[in-house]
PDB file of C-alpha atoms in Angstrom:
ATOM      1  CA  UNK C 132      85.548 -18.024 261.711  1.00  0.00           C
ATOM      2  CA  UNK C 133      82.912 -20.426 262.366  1.00  0.00           C
ATOM      3  CA  UNK C 134      80.652 -21.493 259.075  1.00  0.00           C
ATOM      4  CA  UNK C 135      77.040 -19.961 259.748  1.00  0.00           C
ATOM      5  CA  UNK C 136      75.000 -22.649 257.754  1.00  0.00           C
ATOM      6  CA  UNK C 137      72.438 -19.938 256.181  1.00  0.00           C
ATOM      7  CA  UNK C 138      72.663 -17.563 252.936  1.00  0.00           C
ATOM      8  CA  UNK C 139      75.399 -15.853 252.052  1.00  0.00           C
ATOM      9  CA  UNK C 140      75.988 -12.136 254.111  1.00  0.00           C
ATOM     10  CA  UNK C 141      79.024 -10.302 255.700  1.00  0.00           C
ATOM     11  CA  UNK C 142      81.339 -12.025 258.379  1.00  0.00           C
ATOM     12  CA  UNK C 143      79.884 -15.861 256.576  1.00  0.00           C
ATOM     13  CA  UNK C 144      82.764 -18.014 256.085  1.00  0.00           C
ATOM     14  CA  UNK C 145      82.152 -20.275 252.439  1.00  0.00           C
ATOM     15  CA  UNK C 146      83.429 -23.902 251.506  1.00  0.00           C
ATOM     16  CA  UNK C 147      84.023 -23.935 247.601  1.00  0.00           C
ATOM     17  CA  UNK C 148      84.741 -26.527 246.411  1.00  0.00           C
ATOM     18  CA  UNK C 149      88.788 -25.718 245.956  1.00  0.00           C
ATOM     19  CA  UNK C 150      88.498 -22.417 248.844  1.00  0.00           C
ATOM     20  CA  UNK C 151      87.344 -21.106 251.369  1.00  0.00           C
ATOM     21  CA  UNK C 152      86.375 -17.955 252.166  1.00  0.00           C
ATOM     22  CA  UNK C 153      85.132 -14.714 253.676  1.00  0.00           C
ATOM     23  CA  UNK C 154      82.035 -12.415 252.989  1.00  0.00           C
ATOM     24  CA  UNK C 155      83.715  -7.973 253.205  1.00  0.00           C
ATOM     25  CA  UNK C 156      81.457  -6.758 251.059  1.00  0.00           C
ATOM     26  CA  UNK C 157      77.514  -6.657 249.700  1.00  0.00           C
ATOM     27  CA  UNK C 158      77.916  -4.626 246.088  1.00  0.00           C
ATOM     28  CA  UNK C 159      74.773  -5.619 244.811  1.00  0.00           C
ATOM     29  CA  UNK C 160      71.542  -7.629 246.176  1.00  0.00           C
ATOM     30  CA  UNK C 161      72.968 -10.729 244.931  1.00  0.00           C
ATOM     31  CA  UNK C 162      76.675  -9.680 244.986  1.00  0.00           C
ATOM     32  CA  UNK C 163      79.292  -9.872 247.272  1.00  0.00           C
ATOM     33  CA  UNK C 164      83.001  -9.307 247.359  1.00  0.00           C
ATOM     34  CA  UNK C 165      84.980 -11.295 249.700  1.00  0.00           C
ATOM     35  CA  UNK C 166      88.750 -12.652 250.589  1.00  0.00           C
ATOM     36  CA  UNK C 167      90.234 -15.772 249.587  1.00  0.00           C
ATOM     37  CA  UNK C 168      93.253 -17.877 251.369  1.00  0.00           C
ATOM     38  CA  UNK C 169      95.302 -16.736 249.531  1.00  0.00           C
ATOM     39  CA  UNK C 170      93.708 -12.829 250.891  1.00  0.00           C
ATOM     40  CA  UNK C 171      92.943 -11.881 247.043  1.00  0.00           C
ATOM     41  CA  UNK C 172      89.269 -10.637 246.823  1.00  0.00           C
ATOM     42  CA  UNK C 173      87.339 -12.805 244.149  1.00  0.00           C
ATOM     43  CA  UNK C 174      82.938 -11.870 243.657  1.00  0.00           C
ATOM     44  CA  UNK C 175      80.426 -13.712 244.918  1.00  0.00           C
ATOM     45  CA  UNK C 176      77.234 -14.431 243.341  1.00  0.00           C
ATOM     46  CA  UNK C 177      74.218 -15.686 244.934  1.00  0.00           C
ATOM     47  CA  UNK C 178      71.074 -16.378 243.781  1.00  0.00           C
ATOM     48  CA  UNK C 179      67.862 -18.502 243.972  1.00  0.00           C
ATOM     49  CA  UNK C 180      66.889 -17.296 239.712  1.00  0.00           C
ATOM     50  CA  UNK C 181      67.694 -19.667 237.119  1.00  0.00           C
ATOM     51  CA  UNK C 182      70.076 -16.936 235.413  1.00  0.00           C
ATOM     52  CA  UNK C 183      73.359 -17.973 237.822  1.00  0.00           C
ATOM     53  CA  UNK C 184      72.555 -21.336 237.040  1.00  0.00           C
ATOM     54  CA  UNK C 185      72.933 -20.285 233.098  1.00  0.00           C
ATOM     55  CA  UNK C 186      75.408 -17.879 233.934  1.00  0.00           C
ATOM     56  CA  UNK C 187      78.067 -21.219 234.921  1.00  0.00           C
ATOM     57  CA  UNK C 188      77.656 -23.246 232.430  1.00  0.00           C
ATOM     58  CA  UNK C 189      78.117 -20.469 230.269  1.00  0.00           C
ATOM     59  CA  UNK C 190      80.967 -19.591 231.490  1.00  0.00           C
ATOM     60  CA  UNK C 191      82.464 -23.243 231.914  1.00  0.00           C
ATOM     61  CA  UNK C 192      81.398 -24.442 228.112  1.00  0.00           C
ATOM     62  CA  UNK C 193      83.592 -20.409 226.757  1.00  0.00           C
ATOM     63  CA  UNK C 194      86.024 -19.637 229.777  1.00  0.00           C
ATOM     64  CA  UNK C 195      88.996 -23.212 228.672  1.00  0.00           C
ATOM     65  CA  UNK C 196      88.076 -21.973 224.461  1.00  0.00           C
ATOM     66  CA  UNK C 197      88.967 -18.087 225.266  1.00  0.00           C
ATOM     67  CA  UNK C 198      90.537 -15.690 227.606  1.00  0.00           C
ATOM     68  CA  UNK C 199      88.480 -12.848 227.541  1.00  0.00           C
ATOM     69  CA  UNK C 200      85.314 -14.174 229.648  1.00  0.00           C
ATOM     70  CA  UNK C 201      85.066 -13.552 233.134  1.00  0.00           C
ATOM     71  CA  UNK C 202      86.794 -16.653 235.389  1.00  0.00           C
ATOM     72  CA  UNK C 203      84.572 -18.720 237.276  1.00  0.00           C
ATOM     73  CA  UNK C 204      86.876 -19.717 240.463  1.00  0.00           C
ATOM     74  CA  UNK C 205      85.008 -21.777 242.276  1.00  0.00           C
ATOM     75  CA  UNK C 206      81.259 -23.342 243.980  1.00  0.00           C
ATOM     76  CA  UNK C 207      80.413 -23.170 246.853  1.00  0.00           C
ATOM     77  CA  UNK C 208      79.053 -26.265 248.174  1.00  0.00           C
ATOM     78  CA  UNK C 209      78.408 -25.196 251.862  1.00  0.00           C
ATOM     79  CA  UNK C 210      76.485 -23.324 253.792  1.00  0.00           C
ATOM     80  CA  UNK C 211      73.479 -24.792 252.112  1.00  0.00           C
ATOM     81  CA  UNK C 212      71.555 -22.094 250.458  1.00  0.00           C
ATOM     82  CA  UNK C 213      71.033 -20.339 247.188  1.00  0.00           C
ATOM     83  CA  UNK C 214      73.987 -21.817 245.130  1.00  0.00           C
ATOM     84  CA  UNK C 215      76.610 -19.597 244.314  1.00  0.00           C
ATOM     85  CA  UNK C 216      79.761 -18.456 242.717  1.00  0.00           C
ATOM     86  CA  UNK C 217      83.154 -17.951 243.242  1.00  0.00           C
ATOM     87  CA  UNK C 218      84.599 -15.239 240.150  1.00  0.00           C
ATOM     88  CA  UNK C 219      87.445 -12.889 239.578  1.00  0.00           C
ATOM     89  CA  UNK C 220      87.574  -9.930 240.997  1.00  0.00           C
ATOM     90  CA  UNK C 221      88.110  -6.768 238.620  1.00  0.00           C
ATOM     91  CA  UNK C 222      89.256  -3.662 240.136  1.00  0.00           C
ATOM     92  CA  UNK C 223      87.219  -1.568 237.370  1.00  0.00           C
ATOM     93  CA  UNK C 224      85.339  -0.968 234.095  1.00  0.00           C
ATOM     94  CA  UNK C 225      86.121  -0.496 231.567  1.00  0.00           C
ATOM     95  CA  UNK C 226      83.818   1.986 230.590  1.00  0.00           C
ATOM     96  CA  UNK C 227      84.153   4.072 233.850  1.00  0.00           C
ATOM     97  CA  UNK C 228      87.732   3.262 233.231  1.00  0.00           C
ATOM     98  CA  UNK C 229      87.459   6.091 230.291  1.00  0.00           C
ATOM     99  CA  UNK C 230      85.741   8.050 231.400  1.00  0.00           C
ATOM    100  CA  UNK C 231      88.200   9.457 233.117  1.00  0.00           C
ATOM    101  CA  UNK C 232      91.317   8.675 230.989  1.00  0.00           C
ATOM    102  CA  UNK C 233      90.378   8.925 227.453  1.00  0.00           C
ATOM    103  CA  UNK C 234      91.249   5.537 225.795  1.00  0.00           C
ATOM    104  CA  UNK C 235      93.887   5.002 222.815  1.00  0.00           C
ATOM    105  CA  UNK C 236      92.933   5.213 219.326  1.00  0.00           C
ATOM    106  CA  UNK C 237      94.707   1.706 219.560  1.00  0.00           C
ATOM    107  CA  UNK C 238      94.085   0.732 222.616  1.00  0.00           C
ATOM    108  CA  UNK C 239      89.669   1.246 221.794  1.00  0.00           C
ATOM    109  CA  UNK C 240      90.681  -1.089 218.548  1.00  0.00           C
ATOM    110  CA  UNK C 241      92.883  -3.814 221.311  1.00  0.00           C
ATOM    111  CA  UNK C 242      89.383  -3.291 223.472  1.00  0.00           C
ATOM    112  CA  UNK C 243      87.506  -4.148 220.147  1.00  0.00           C
ATOM    113  CA  UNK C 244      88.875  -7.162 218.844  1.00  0.00           C
ATOM    114  CA  UNK C 245      88.403  -9.022 222.020  1.00  0.00           C
ATOM    115  CA  UNK C 246      85.259  -8.126 222.267  1.00  0.00           C
ATOM    116  CA  UNK C 247      84.681  -9.504 218.655  1.00  0.00           C
ATOM    117  CA  UNK C 248      86.071 -12.805 219.561  1.00  0.00           C
ATOM    118  CA  UNK C 249      84.040 -13.870 222.314  1.00  0.00           C
ATOM    119  CA  UNK C 250      80.722 -12.728 220.416  1.00  0.00           C
ATOM    120  CA  UNK C 251      82.021 -14.582 217.254  1.00  0.00           C
ATOM    121  CA  UNK C 252      82.584 -17.698 219.884  1.00  0.00           C
ATOM    122  CA  UNK C 253      79.264 -17.241 221.191  1.00  0.00           C
ATOM    123  CA  UNK C 254      77.206 -16.561 218.063  1.00  0.00           C
ATOM    124  CA  UNK C 255      78.849 -19.182 216.201  1.00  0.00           C
ATOM    125  CA  UNK C 256      77.903 -21.386 219.142  1.00  0.00           C
ATOM    126  CA  UNK C 257      74.643 -20.699 218.598  1.00  0.00           C
ATOM    127  CA  UNK C 258      74.592 -17.926 221.989  1.00  0.00           C
ATOM    128  CA  UNK C 259      73.883 -14.200 222.492  1.00  0.00           C
ATOM    129  CA  UNK C 260      74.291 -12.154 225.542  1.00  0.00           C
ATOM    130  CA  UNK C 261      71.311 -13.696 227.314  1.00  0.00           C
ATOM    131  CA  UNK C 262      68.568 -16.645 227.840  1.00  0.00           C
ATOM    132  CA  UNK C 263      67.444 -17.327 224.565  1.00  0.00           C
ATOM    133  CA  UNK C 264      63.725 -18.141 225.224  1.00  0.00           C
ATOM    134  CA  UNK C 265      63.604 -14.213 225.891  1.00  0.00           C
ATOM    135  CA  UNK C 266      64.897 -13.718 222.421  1.00  0.00           C
ATOM    136  CA  UNK C 267      62.690 -14.850 221.065  1.00  0.00           C
ATOM    137  CA  UNK C 268      60.362 -13.522 222.669  1.00  0.00           C
ATOM    138  CA  UNK C 269      61.257 -10.425 222.864  1.00  0.00           C
ATOM    139  CA  UNK C 270      61.821  -9.487 225.842  1.00  0.00           C
ATOM    140  CA  UNK C 271      64.089  -5.864 226.920  1.00  0.00           C
ATOM    141  CA  UNK C 272      66.942  -6.668 228.147  1.00  0.00           C
ATOM    142  CA  UNK C 273      70.433  -4.856 228.901  1.00  0.00           C
ATOM    143  CA  UNK C 274      70.750  -0.922 229.947  1.00  0.00           C
ATOM    144  CA  UNK C 275      68.702   0.664 228.005  1.00  0.00           C
ATOM    145  CA  UNK C 276      70.509   2.211 226.223  1.00  0.00           C
ATOM    146  CA  UNK C 277      72.793   0.400 224.719  1.00  0.00           C
ATOM    147  CA  UNK C 278      70.206  -2.220 224.256  1.00  0.00           C
ATOM    148  CA  UNK C 279      69.317  -2.525 220.268  1.00  0.00           C
ATOM    149  CA  UNK C 280      65.917  -0.920 218.934  1.00  0.00           C
ATOM    150  CA  UNK C 281      64.048  -4.425 218.069  1.00  0.00           C
ATOM    151  CA  UNK C 282      65.177  -5.032 221.571  1.00  0.00           C
ATOM    152  CA  UNK C 283      64.048  -1.555 222.322  1.00  0.00           C
ATOM    153  CA  UNK C 284      60.388  -2.114 220.863  1.00  0.00           C
ATOM    154  CA  UNK C 285      60.371  -6.104 222.748  1.00  0.00           C
ATOM    155  CA  UNK C 286      60.681  -8.245 218.898  1.00  0.00           C
ATOM    156  CA  UNK C 287      62.378 -10.934 218.510  1.00  0.00           C
ATOM    157  CA  UNK C 288      66.454 -10.015 218.610  1.00  0.00           C
ATOM    158  CA  UNK C 289      69.097 -12.702 217.827  1.00  0.00           C
ATOM    159  CA  UNK C 290      73.115 -12.748 217.826  1.00  0.00           C
ATOM    160  CA  UNK C 291      72.698  -9.165 215.797  1.00  0.00           C
ATOM    161  CA  UNK C 292      71.825  -7.585 219.235  1.00  0.00           C
ATOM    162  CA  UNK C 293      75.097  -7.875 220.959  1.00  0.00           C
ATOM    163  CA  UNK C 294      76.601  -5.547 217.098  1.00  0.00           C
ATOM    164  CA  UNK C 295      74.185  -3.015 218.144  1.00  0.00           C
ATOM    165  CA  UNK C 296      75.466  -2.552 221.623  1.00  0.00           C
ATOM    166  CA  UNK C 297      79.069  -3.778 220.560  1.00  0.00           C
ATOM    167  CA  UNK C 298      78.918  -0.459 219.234  1.00  0.00           C
ATOM    168  CA  UNK C 299      77.376   1.963 220.861  1.00  0.00           C
ATOM    169  CA  UNK C 300      79.488   0.898 223.806  1.00  0.00           C
ATOM    170  CA  UNK C 301      82.660   0.613 221.089  1.00  0.00           C
ATOM    171  CA  UNK C 302      81.349   4.838 220.436  1.00  0.00           C
ATOM    172  CA  UNK C 303      81.523   5.604 224.563  1.00  0.00           C
ATOM    173  CA  UNK C 304      84.870   4.400 224.345  1.00  0.00           C
ATOM    174  CA  UNK C 305      86.282   6.767 221.445  1.00  0.00           C
ATOM    175  CA  UNK C 306      84.856   9.328 222.826  1.00  0.00           C
ATOM    176  CA  UNK C 307      85.076   8.654 225.976  1.00  0.00           C
ATOM    177  CA  UNK C 308      84.706  11.365 229.274  1.00  0.00           C
ATOM    178  CA  UNK C 309      81.526   9.699 229.709  1.00  0.00           C
ATOM    179  CA  UNK C 310      79.864   9.906 226.303  1.00  0.00           C
ATOM    180  CA  UNK C 311      76.645   7.882 225.504  1.00  0.00           C
ATOM    181  CA  UNK C 312      75.425   8.922 221.815  1.00  0.00           C
ATOM    182  CA  UNK C 313      71.860   7.449 223.395  1.00  0.00           C
ATOM    183  CA  UNK C 314      71.946   9.655 226.234  1.00  0.00           C
ATOM    184  CA  UNK C 315      68.341  10.462 226.889  1.00  0.00           C
ATOM    185  CA  UNK C 316      67.858  13.880 228.442  1.00  0.00           C
ATOM    186  CA  UNK C 317      64.908  13.360 231.040  1.00  0.00           C
ATOM    187  CA  UNK C 318      66.316  11.061 233.723  1.00  0.00           C
ATOM    188  CA  UNK C 319      65.812   6.598 233.814  1.00  0.00           C
ATOM    189  CA  UNK C 320      63.087   7.087 235.503  1.00  0.00           C
ATOM    190  CA  UNK C 321      60.890   9.271 233.279  1.00  0.00           C
ATOM    191  CA  UNK C 322      58.474   7.734 231.258  1.00  0.00           C
ATOM    192  CA  UNK C 323      59.744   8.836 228.434  1.00  0.00           C
ATOM    193  CA  UNK C 324      63.399   7.684 229.293  1.00  0.00           C
ATOM    194  CA  UNK C 325      63.373   4.432 226.033  1.00  0.00           C
ATOM    195  CA  UNK C 326      61.115   6.640 224.412  1.00  0.00           C
ATOM    196  CA  UNK C 327      63.584   9.733 224.267  1.00  0.00           C
ATOM    197  CA  UNK C 328      66.131   6.791 223.475  1.00  0.00           C
ATOM    198  CA  UNK C 329      64.354   5.246 220.549  1.00  0.00           C
ATOM    199  CA  UNK C 330      64.051   8.614 219.309  1.00  0.00           C
ATOM    200  CA  UNK C 331      68.099   8.851 219.244  1.00  0.00           C
ATOM    201  CA  UNK C 332      68.336   6.247 217.220  1.00  0.00           C
ATOM    202  CA  UNK C 333      66.081   6.898 214.605  1.00  0.00           C
ATOM    203  CA  UNK C 334      67.470  11.103 213.997  1.00  0.00           C
ATOM    204  CA  UNK C 335      71.015   9.389 214.366  1.00  0.00           C
ATOM    205  CA  UNK C 336      71.132   6.466 211.901  1.00  0.00           C
ATOM    206  CA  UNK C 337      67.434   6.439 210.464  1.00  0.00           C
ATOM    207  CA  UNK C 338      66.622   8.301 207.449  1.00  0.00           C
ATOM    208  CA  UNK C 339      66.161  12.240 209.269  1.00  0.00           C
ATOM    209  CA  UNK C 340      69.936  12.951 210.283  1.00  0.00           C
ATOM    210  CA  UNK C 341      69.970  14.832 213.308  1.00  0.00           C
ATOM    211  CA  UNK C 342      68.955  19.138 213.477  1.00  0.00           C
ATOM    212  CA  UNK C 343      72.256  21.260 213.588  1.00  0.00           C
ATOM    213  CA  UNK C 344      70.180  22.695 216.872  1.00  0.00           C
ATOM    214  CA  UNK C 345      71.467  19.313 218.501  1.00  0.00           C
ATOM    215  CA  UNK C 346      74.351  19.391 217.159  1.00  0.00           C
ATOM    216  CA  UNK C 347      75.716  22.380 218.666  1.00  0.00           C
ATOM    217  CA  UNK C 348      73.614  22.004 221.893  1.00  0.00           C
ATOM    218  CA  UNK C 349      76.366  20.970 224.130  1.00  0.00           C
ATOM    219  CA  UNK C 350      73.317  19.214 226.773  1.00  0.00           C
ATOM    220  CA  UNK C 351      72.746  16.819 223.109  1.00  0.00           C
ATOM    221  CA  UNK C 352      74.005  13.844 221.970  1.00  0.00           C
ATOM    222  CA  UNK C 353      74.675  14.862 217.825  1.00  0.00           C
ATOM    223  CA  UNK C 354      74.956  12.382 215.230  1.00  0.00           C
ATOM    224  CA  UNK C 355      77.663  10.335 214.626  1.00  0.00           C
ATOM    225  CA  UNK C 356      77.737  10.340 210.777  1.00  0.00           C
ATOM    226  CA  UNK C 357      77.138  14.591 211.300  1.00  0.00           C
ATOM    227  CA  UNK C 358      80.913  14.781 213.845  1.00  0.00           C
ATOM    228  CA  UNK C 359      84.151  15.930 212.826  1.00  0.00           C
ATOM    229  CA  UNK C 360      87.284  14.553 212.233  1.00  0.00           C
ATOM    230  CA  UNK C 361      88.647  16.312 214.668  1.00  0.00           C
ATOM    231  CA  UNK C 362      85.999  14.747 217.467  1.00  0.00           C
ATOM    232  CA  UNK C 363      87.150  11.097 216.094  1.00  0.00           C
ATOM    233  CA  UNK C 364      89.053  10.100 212.879  1.00  0.00           C
ATOM    234  CA  UNK C 365      87.324   9.348 209.072  1.00  0.00           C
ATOM    235  CA  UNK C 366      87.934   5.645 209.313  1.00  0.00           C
ATOM    236  CA  UNK C 367      86.504   4.985 213.033  1.00  0.00           C
ATOM    237  CA  UNK C 368      83.571   6.888 211.599  1.00  0.00           C
ATOM    238  CA  UNK C 369      83.246   4.474 208.753  1.00  0.00           C
ATOM    239  CA  UNK C 370      83.708   1.472 210.704  1.00  0.00           C
ATOM    240  CA  UNK C 371      81.016   2.265 213.196  1.00  0.00           C
ATOM    241  CA  UNK C 372      78.541   3.245 209.924  1.00  0.00           C
ATOM    242  CA  UNK C 373      78.844  -0.380 208.959  1.00  0.00           C
ATOM    243  CA  UNK C 374      76.956  -1.853 212.220  1.00  0.00           C
ATOM    244  CA  UNK C 375      75.176   0.289 213.403  1.00  0.00           C
ATOM    245  CA  UNK C 376      71.974  -0.916 211.484  1.00  0.00           C
ATOM    246  CA  UNK C 377      68.884  -0.325 212.035  1.00  0.00           C
ATOM    247  CA  UNK C 378      67.123  -2.603 210.833  1.00  0.00           C
ATOM    248  CA  UNK C 379      69.106  -6.159 212.015  1.00  0.00           C
ATOM    249  CA  UNK C 380      69.150  -8.144 209.007  1.00  0.00           C
ATOM    250  CA  UNK C 381      72.098  -5.534 208.022  1.00  0.00           C
ATOM    251  CA  UNK C 382      74.559  -6.123 209.906  1.00  0.00           C
ATOM    252  CA  UNK C 383      77.561  -7.788 209.263  1.00  0.00           C
ATOM    253  CA  UNK C 384      78.563 -11.482 211.453  1.00  0.00           C
ATOM    254  CA  UNK C 385      80.819 -10.488 214.679  1.00  0.00           C
ATOM    255  CA  UNK C 386      83.745 -12.243 212.717  1.00  0.00           C
ATOM    256  CA  UNK C 387      82.988 -10.281 209.316  1.00  0.00           C
ATOM    257  CA  UNK C 388      83.935  -7.112 211.940  1.00  0.00           C
ATOM    258  CA  UNK C 389      87.426  -9.147 212.771  1.00  0.00           C
ATOM    259  CA  UNK C 390      88.200  -9.070 208.845  1.00  0.00           C
ATOM    260  CA  UNK C 391      87.497  -5.510 209.310  1.00  0.00           C
ATOM    261  CA  UNK C 392      91.025  -3.688 207.957  1.00  0.00           C
ATOM    262  CA  UNK C 393      89.355  -1.574 210.098  1.00  0.00           C
ATOM    263  CA  UNK C 394      91.801  -3.120 212.754  1.00  0.00           C
ATOM    264  CA  UNK C 395      94.738  -3.321 210.041  1.00  0.00           C
ATOM    265  CA  UNK C 396      95.535   0.499 209.777  1.00  0.00           C
ATOM    266  CA  UNK C 397      97.627   2.643 212.639  1.00  0.00           C
TER     267      UNK C 397
END
């Protein structure tokens, strides 16, 4: 197949520093699947947005220091056009997989430790999970149901917001089956969607617990502090509650959480 000197598109052959890649499928606006020379599937990300360069810089800085970052395999040199990165392809994401089969407690801890180790490395080097200027300006970032209250309110935030998002993810993994503690009862395009999430933050972890009517309603999310031991173990609930603090200054660091006795429990 001849090389086409045009932006990334289906069927285009891309030449990187270490290999050749043929685009086979578009996943999102700037994300494609491709087949490498060795027949392995890879991910191609291509855009002129500065975030792509930032992603490459972060991966190059950290991937040799920890195995818990997605591997940057190559950088496209030809055809000329928007910058393009070649990333390791993963068949599925763990959150979606846990929706069909709930993880065991040991599996949840395995994941939690590795996420915290990656976050600790980022945080100790002064990185948060997005561009620093966004944090200074209080710009909204991330999927709303995993977003911290301070990020939701668009006030200044830092590494503590990663800790909140980690805990929201952890709760979802503990429960499985598509459970999201802050998922509101309205659609994502509803004007009150993000306000409803903030209200859930307050009900679940603020000074006022959820009402018993909401706890009994299977179509809504019950506050974690009122869940029974049958839903998740008391030790797991206590670990989660150490993290879910509405004031970010009260949240433990990733490094402190790695030293928590919860990881030593069977």
